[in-house]
Short mmCIF file of C-alpha atoms in Angstrom, two decimals:
data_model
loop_
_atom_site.label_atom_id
_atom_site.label_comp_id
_atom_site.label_asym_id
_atom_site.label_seq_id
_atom_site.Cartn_x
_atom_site.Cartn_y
_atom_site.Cartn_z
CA UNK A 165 -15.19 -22.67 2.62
CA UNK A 166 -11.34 -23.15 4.19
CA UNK A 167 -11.38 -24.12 7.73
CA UNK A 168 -10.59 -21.65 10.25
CA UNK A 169 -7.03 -21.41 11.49
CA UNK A 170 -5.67 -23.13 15.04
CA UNK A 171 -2.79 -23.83 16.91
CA UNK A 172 -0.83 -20.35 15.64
CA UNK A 173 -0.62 -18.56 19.01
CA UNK A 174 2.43 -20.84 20.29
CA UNK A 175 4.21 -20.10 17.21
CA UNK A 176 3.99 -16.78 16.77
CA UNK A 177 4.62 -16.08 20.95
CA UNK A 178 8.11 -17.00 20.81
CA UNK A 179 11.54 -15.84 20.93
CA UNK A 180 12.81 -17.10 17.96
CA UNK A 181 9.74 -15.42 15.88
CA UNK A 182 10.48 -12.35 17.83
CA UNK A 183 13.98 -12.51 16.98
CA UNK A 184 12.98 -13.47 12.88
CA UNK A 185 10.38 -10.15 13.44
CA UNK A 186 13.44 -8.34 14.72
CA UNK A 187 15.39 -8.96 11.69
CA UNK A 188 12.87 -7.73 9.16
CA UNK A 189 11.27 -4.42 11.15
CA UNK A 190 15.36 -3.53 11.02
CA UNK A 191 16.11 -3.67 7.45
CA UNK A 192 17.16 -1.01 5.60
CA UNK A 193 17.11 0.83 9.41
CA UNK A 194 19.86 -0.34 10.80
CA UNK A 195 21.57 3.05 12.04
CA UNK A 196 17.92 4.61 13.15
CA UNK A 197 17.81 5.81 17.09
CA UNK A 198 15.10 3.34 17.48
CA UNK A 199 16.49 0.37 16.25
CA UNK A 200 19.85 1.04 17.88
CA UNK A 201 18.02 1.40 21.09
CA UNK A 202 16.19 -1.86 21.10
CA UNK A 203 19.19 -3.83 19.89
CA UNK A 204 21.12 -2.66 22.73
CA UNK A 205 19.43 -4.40 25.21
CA UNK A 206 17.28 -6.90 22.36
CA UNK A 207 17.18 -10.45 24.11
CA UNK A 208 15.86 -8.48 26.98
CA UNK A 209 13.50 -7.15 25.06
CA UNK A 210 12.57 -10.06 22.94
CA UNK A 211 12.16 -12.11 26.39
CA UNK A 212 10.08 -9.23 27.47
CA UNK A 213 7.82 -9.56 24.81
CA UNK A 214 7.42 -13.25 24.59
CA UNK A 215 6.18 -12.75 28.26
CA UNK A 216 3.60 -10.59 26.84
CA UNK A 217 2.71 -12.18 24.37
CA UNK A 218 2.12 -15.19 26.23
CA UNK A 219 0.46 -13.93 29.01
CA UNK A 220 -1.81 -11.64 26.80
CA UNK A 221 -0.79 -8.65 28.60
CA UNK A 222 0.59 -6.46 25.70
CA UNK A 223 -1.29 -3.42 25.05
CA UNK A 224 -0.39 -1.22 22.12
CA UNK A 225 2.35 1.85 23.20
CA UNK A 226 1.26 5.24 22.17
CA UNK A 227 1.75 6.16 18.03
CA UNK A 228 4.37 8.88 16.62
CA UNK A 229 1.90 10.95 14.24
CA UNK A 230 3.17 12.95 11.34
CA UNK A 231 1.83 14.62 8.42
CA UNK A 232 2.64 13.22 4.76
CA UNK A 233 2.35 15.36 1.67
CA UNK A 234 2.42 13.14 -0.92
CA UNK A 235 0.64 11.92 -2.99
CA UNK A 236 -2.21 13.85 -0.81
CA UNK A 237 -1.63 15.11 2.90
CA UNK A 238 -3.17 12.63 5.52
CA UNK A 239 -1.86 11.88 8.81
CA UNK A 240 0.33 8.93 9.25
CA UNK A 241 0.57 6.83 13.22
CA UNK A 242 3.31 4.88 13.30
CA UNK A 243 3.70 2.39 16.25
CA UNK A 244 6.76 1.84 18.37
CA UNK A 245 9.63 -0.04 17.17
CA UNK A 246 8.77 -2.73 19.71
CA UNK A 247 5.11 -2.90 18.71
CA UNK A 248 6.41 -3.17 14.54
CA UNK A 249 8.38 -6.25 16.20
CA UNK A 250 5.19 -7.41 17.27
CA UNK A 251 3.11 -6.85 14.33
CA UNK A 252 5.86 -8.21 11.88
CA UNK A 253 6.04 -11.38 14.25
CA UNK A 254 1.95 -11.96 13.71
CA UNK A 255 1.99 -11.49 10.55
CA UNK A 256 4.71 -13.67 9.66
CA UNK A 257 1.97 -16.48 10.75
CA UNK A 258 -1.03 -14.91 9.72
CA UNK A 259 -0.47 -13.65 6.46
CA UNK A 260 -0.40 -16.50 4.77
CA UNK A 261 -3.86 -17.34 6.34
CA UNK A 262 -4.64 -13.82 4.50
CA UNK A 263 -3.44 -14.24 1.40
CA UNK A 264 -5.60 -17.55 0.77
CA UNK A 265 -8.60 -15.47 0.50
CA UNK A 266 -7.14 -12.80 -1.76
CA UNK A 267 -8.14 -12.73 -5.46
CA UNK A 268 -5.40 -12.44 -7.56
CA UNK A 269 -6.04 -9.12 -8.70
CA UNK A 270 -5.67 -7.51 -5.44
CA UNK A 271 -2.26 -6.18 -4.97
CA UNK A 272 -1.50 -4.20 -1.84
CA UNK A 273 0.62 -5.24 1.11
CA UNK A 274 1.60 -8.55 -0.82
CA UNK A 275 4.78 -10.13 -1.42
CA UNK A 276 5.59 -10.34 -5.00
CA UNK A 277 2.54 -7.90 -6.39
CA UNK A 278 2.57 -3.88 -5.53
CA UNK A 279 2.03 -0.97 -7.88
CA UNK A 280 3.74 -2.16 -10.80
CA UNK A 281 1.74 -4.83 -11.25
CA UNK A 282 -0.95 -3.28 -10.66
CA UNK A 283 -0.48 -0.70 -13.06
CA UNK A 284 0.83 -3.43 -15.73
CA UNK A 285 -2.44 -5.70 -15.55
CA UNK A 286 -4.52 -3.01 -15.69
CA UNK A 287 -2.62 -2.02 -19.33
CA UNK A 288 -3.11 -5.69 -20.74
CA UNK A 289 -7.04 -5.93 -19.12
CA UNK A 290 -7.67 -2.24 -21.36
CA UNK A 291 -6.56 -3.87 -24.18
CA UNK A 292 -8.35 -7.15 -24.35
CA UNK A 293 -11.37 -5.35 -23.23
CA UNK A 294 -10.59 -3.03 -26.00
CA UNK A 295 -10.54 -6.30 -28.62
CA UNK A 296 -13.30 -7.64 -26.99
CA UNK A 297 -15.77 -5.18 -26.43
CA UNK A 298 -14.77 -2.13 -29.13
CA UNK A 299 -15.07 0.65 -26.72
CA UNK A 300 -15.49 -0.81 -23.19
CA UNK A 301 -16.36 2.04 -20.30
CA UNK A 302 -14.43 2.02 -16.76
CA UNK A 303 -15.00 2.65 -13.17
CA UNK A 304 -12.71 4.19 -11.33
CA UNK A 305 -13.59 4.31 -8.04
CA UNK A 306 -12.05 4.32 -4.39
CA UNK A 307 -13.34 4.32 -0.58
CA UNK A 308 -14.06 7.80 0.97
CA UNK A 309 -12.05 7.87 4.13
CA UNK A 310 -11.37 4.05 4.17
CA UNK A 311 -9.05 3.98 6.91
CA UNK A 312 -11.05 6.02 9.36
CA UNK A 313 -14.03 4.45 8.34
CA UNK A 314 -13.81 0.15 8.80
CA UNK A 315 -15.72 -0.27 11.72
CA UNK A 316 -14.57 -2.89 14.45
CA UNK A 317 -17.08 -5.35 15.05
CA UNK A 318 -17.43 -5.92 11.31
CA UNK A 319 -13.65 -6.59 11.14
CA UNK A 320 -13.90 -8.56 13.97
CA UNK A 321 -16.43 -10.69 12.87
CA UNK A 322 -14.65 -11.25 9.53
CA UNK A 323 -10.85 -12.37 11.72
CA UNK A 324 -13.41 -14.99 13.25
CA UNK A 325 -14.63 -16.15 10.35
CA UNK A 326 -10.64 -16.76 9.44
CA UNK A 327 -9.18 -17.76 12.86
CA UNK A 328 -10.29 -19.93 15.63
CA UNK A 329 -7.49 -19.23 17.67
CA UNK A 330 -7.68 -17.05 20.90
CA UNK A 331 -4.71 -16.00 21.49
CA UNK A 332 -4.55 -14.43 17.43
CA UNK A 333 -8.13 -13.23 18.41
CA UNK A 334 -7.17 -11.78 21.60
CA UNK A 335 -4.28 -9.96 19.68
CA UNK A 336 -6.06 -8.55 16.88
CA UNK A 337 -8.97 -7.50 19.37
CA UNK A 338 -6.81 -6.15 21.32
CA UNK A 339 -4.90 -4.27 18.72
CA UNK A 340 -7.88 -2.54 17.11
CA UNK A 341 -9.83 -1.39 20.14
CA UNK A 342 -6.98 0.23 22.04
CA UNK A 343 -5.46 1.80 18.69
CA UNK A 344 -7.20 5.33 19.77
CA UNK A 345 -10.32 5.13 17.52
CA UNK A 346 -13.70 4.22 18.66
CA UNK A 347 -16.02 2.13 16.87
CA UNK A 348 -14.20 2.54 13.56
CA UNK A 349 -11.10 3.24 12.01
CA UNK A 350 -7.48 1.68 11.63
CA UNK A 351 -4.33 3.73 11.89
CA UNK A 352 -2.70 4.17 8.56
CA UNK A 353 1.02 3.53 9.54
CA UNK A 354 1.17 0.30 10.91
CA UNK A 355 1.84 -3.35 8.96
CA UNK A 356 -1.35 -4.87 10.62
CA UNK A 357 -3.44 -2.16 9.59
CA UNK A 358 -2.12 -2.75 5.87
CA UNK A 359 -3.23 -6.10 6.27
CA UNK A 360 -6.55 -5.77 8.09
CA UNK A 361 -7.59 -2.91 5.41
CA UNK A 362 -6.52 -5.49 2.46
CA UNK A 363 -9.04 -8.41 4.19
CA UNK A 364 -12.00 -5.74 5.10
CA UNK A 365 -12.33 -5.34 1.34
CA UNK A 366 -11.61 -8.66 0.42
CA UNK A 367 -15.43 -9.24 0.27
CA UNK A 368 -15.73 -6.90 -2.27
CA UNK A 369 -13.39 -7.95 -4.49
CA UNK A 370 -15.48 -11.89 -4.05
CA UNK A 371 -18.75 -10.19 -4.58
CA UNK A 372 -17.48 -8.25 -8.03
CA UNK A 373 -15.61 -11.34 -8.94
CA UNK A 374 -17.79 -13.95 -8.20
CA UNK A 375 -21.49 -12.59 -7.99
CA UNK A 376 -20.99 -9.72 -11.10
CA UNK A 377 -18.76 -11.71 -12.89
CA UNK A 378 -16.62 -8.81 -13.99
CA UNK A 379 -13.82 -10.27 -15.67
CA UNK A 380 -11.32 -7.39 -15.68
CA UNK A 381 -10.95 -6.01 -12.40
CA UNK A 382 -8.43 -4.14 -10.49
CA UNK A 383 -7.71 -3.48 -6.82
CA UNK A 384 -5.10 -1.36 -4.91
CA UNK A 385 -6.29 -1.06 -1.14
CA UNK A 386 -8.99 0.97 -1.60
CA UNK A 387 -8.70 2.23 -5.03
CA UNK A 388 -10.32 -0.18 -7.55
CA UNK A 389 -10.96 -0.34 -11.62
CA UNK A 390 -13.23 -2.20 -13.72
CA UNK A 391 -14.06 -2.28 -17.52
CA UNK A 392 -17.36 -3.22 -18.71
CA UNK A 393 -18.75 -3.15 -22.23
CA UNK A 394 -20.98 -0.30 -22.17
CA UNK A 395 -21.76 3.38 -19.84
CA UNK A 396 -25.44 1.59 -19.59
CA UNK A 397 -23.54 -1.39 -17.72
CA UNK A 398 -21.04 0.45 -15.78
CA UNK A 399 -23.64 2.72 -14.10
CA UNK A 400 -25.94 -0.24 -13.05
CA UNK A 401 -22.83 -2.06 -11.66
CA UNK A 402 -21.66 0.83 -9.90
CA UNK A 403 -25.30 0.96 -8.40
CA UNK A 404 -24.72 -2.40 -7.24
CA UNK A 405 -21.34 -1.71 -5.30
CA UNK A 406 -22.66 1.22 -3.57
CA UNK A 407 -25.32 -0.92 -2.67
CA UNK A 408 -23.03 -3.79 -0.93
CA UNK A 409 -20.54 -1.11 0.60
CA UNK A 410 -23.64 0.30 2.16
CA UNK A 411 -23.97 -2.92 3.88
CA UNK A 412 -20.08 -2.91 5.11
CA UNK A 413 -21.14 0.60 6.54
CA UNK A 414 -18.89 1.72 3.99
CA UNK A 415 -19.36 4.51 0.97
CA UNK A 416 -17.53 5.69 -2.56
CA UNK A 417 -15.44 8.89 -2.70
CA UNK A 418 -17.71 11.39 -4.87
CA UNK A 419 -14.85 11.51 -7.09
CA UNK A 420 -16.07 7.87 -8.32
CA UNK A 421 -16.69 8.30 -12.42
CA UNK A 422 -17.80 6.21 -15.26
CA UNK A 423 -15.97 7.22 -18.25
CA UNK A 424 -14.99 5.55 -21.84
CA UNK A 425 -11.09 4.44 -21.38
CA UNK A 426 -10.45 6.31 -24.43
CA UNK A 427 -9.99 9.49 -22.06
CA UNK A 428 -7.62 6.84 -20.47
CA UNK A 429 -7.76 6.52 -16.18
CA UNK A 430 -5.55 7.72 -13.44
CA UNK A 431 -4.68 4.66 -11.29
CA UNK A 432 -1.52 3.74 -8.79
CA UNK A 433 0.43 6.96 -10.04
CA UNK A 434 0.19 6.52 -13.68
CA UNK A 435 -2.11 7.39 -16.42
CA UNK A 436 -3.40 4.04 -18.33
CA UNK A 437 -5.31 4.26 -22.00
CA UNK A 438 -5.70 0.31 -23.94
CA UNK A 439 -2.00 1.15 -25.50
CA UNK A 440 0.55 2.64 -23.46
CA UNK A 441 0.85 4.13 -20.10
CA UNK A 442 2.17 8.01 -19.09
CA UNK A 443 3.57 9.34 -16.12
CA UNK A 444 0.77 11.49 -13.87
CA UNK A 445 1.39 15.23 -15.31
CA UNK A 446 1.57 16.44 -11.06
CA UNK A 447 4.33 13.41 -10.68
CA UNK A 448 6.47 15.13 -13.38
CA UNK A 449 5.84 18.49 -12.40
CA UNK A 450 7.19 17.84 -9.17
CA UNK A 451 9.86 16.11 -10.17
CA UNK A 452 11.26 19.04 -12.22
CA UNK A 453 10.74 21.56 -9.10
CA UNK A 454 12.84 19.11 -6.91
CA UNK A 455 15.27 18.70 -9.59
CA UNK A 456 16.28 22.44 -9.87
CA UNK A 457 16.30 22.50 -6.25
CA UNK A 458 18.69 19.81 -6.04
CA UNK A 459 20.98 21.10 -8.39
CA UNK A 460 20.52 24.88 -7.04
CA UNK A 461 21.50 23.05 -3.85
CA UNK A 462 24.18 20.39 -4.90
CA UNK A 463 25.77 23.61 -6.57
CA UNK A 464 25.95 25.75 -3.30
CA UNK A 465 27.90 23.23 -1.45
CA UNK A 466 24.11 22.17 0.55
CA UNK A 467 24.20 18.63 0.13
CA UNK A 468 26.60 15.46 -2.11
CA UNK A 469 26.40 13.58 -4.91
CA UNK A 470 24.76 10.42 -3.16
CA UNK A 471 21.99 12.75 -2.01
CA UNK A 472 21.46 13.54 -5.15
CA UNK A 473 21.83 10.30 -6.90
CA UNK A 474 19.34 8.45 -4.85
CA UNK A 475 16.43 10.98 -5.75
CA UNK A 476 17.38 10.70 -9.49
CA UNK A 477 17.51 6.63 -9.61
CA UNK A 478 14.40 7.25 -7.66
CA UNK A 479 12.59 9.33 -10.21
CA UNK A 480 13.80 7.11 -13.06
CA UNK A 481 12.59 3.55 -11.21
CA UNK A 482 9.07 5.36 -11.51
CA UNK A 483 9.52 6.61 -14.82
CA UNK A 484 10.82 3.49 -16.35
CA UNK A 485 7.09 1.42 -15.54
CA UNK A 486 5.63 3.63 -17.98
CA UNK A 487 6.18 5.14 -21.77
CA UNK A 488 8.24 7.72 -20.25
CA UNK A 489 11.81 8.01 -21.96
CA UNK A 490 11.35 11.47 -23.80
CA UNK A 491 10.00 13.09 -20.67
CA UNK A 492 12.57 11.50 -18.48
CA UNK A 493 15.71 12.46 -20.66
CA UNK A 494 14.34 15.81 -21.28
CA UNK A 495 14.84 16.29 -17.23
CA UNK A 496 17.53 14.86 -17.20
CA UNK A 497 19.16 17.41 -20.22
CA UNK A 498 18.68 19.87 -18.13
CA UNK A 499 20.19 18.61 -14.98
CA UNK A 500 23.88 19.99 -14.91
CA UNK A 501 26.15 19.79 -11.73
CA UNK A 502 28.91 21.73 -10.64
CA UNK A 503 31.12 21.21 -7.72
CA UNK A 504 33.26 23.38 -6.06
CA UNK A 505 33.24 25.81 -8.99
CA UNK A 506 34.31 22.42 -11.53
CA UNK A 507 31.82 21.36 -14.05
CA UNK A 508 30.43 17.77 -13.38
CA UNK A 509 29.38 15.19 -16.20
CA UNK A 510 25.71 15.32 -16.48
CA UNK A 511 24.11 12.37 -14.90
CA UNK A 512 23.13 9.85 -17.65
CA UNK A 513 19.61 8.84 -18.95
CA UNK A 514 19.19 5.41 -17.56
CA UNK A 515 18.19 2.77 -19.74
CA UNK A 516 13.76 1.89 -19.82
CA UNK A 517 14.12 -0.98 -21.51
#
């Protein structure tokens, strides 16, 4: 078992980890009203910070809530610019402490994995599953509620388990029982919450790993995938998880199935069989309603070419992790621009390869 971590508080309470924090929350935000108003006055607020930091008297500031559509509606908190400061600057230490008890098929929140990944490991386990069983069944399964539902004192007792230092303790304490929810649950728009949700199921991922012994297994936060040999097996394992969950004072989403992965599986936005991968049907669907409203736009003078540019690169980084070309370029055919009354090239199929 790893020995807990020490001596991180004095690291991460300083100006010059503010000031790295700083740096990241900002990229790719530059211009925003919030960054421009904490860089006008930043080594005050850095200072300001350190202070509270160091003297343990930061308390989280109030969230900005907003709905998201997409890919379902749920309600997003997002923390302060000078609380993301804060966040990014713990993290920067504690991460790493993190990430050593991550399996290497869990992919959220971390540097250098993400959906892609995800999406291509899942392909190649399907296939040697596939060679190696004949016609192996899956579980695909994912949390109901997740965020809402990790309870504090079992988080808690896990960041012990990693940390023995106060001050980190203090923070993370701190953090998730004066975040609004009582008892349970972790806002959904905030770094540390990305984080903390990633550990909480970390002990899942351990006891399928390590105490099943399933050897293909996927994880995206809380949406998970696992091929076993036969339905027989998949049901009793399934059992089994719903079974430990119970004991994190957690539970499935009903939507949970065992199927065989010749009907293929829906998983982080694309549709997986043991030989190639598709786009989700709703994805491309979508995509052609906000194309003709882009070019109905675009024509009427509503918005420019970058506007429009970004959303199709956009659309074609997603379609080009997947066997998508013919659906892609068929959008795309269809997608002719005028401006100001003068015919514009079409845009061009990119290149999947």
């Amino acid at each position: 078992m790893p020995k807990t971590a020490k001596n991180l508080w004095p690291k991460i309470a300083t100006f010059a980890t503010l000031a790295e924090a700083f740096n990241e929350v900002r990229k790719g935000k530059r211009f925003d009203a919030d960054t421009l108003y904490f860089y006008a006055r930043l080594e005050e607020n850095l200072f300001a910070l350190e202070r509270e930091l160091l003297e343990r008297t930061w308390t989280p500031s109030p969230f900005r809530e907003f709905m998201v559509h997409v890919p379902k509606l749920r309600r997003i908190q997002a923390p302060s610019f000078g609380d993301r400061v804060v966040h990014q600057a713990v993290m920067l230490h504690c991460a790493p402490i993190f990430e050593s008890r991550f399996i290497s098929t869990s992919y959220a929140n971390r540097k250098g994995y993400g959906t892609h990944l995800s999406s291509y490991h899942l392909r190649d386990f399907a296939h040697a599953a596939s060679v190696k069983w004949g016609k192996p069944y899956i579980i695909k399964a994912d949390i109901s509620k997740y965020f809402p539902s990790i309870p504090h004192a079992r988080l808690m007792a896990r960041l012990r388990r990693l940390f023995a230092d106060p001050g980190v303790l203090w923070f993370f304490d701190t953090l998730i029982h004066q975040s609004g929810f009582e008892e349970r649950g972790l806002p959904i728009g905030s770094l540390t919450s990305q984080w903390l949700a990633n550990l909480y199921l970390d002990r899942l991922d351990h006891f399928i790993k390590d105490d099943l012994g399933a050897p293909y297994y996927v994880r995206y936060m809380d949406d998970f995938v696992l091929l076993g040999p036969t339905k027989a097996w998949c049901r009793e394992t399934l059992e089994r998880i719903e079974g430990f969950l119970a004991g994190m004072d957690l539970t499935l989403n009903p939507k949970t199935e065992v199927r065989p992965i010749t009907q293929g599986v829906d998983y982080v936005g694309y549709r997986h069989w043991t030989s190639h991968v598709l786009p989700r049907k709703r994805t491309v669907k979508r995509a052609k309603k906000q194309f003709k409203s882009l070019q109905r736009r675009y024509n009427a003078g509503k918005i420019d070419f970058d506007y429009v540019r970004r959303r199709v690169v956009s659309f074609t980084g997603y379609m080009k992790h997947c066997n998508g070309r013919r659906t892609l370029n068929s959008i795309l055919d269809r997608f002719i621009l005028t401006g100001a009354g003068k015919p514009l090239p079409p845009i061009e199929p990119l290149s999947l390869e």
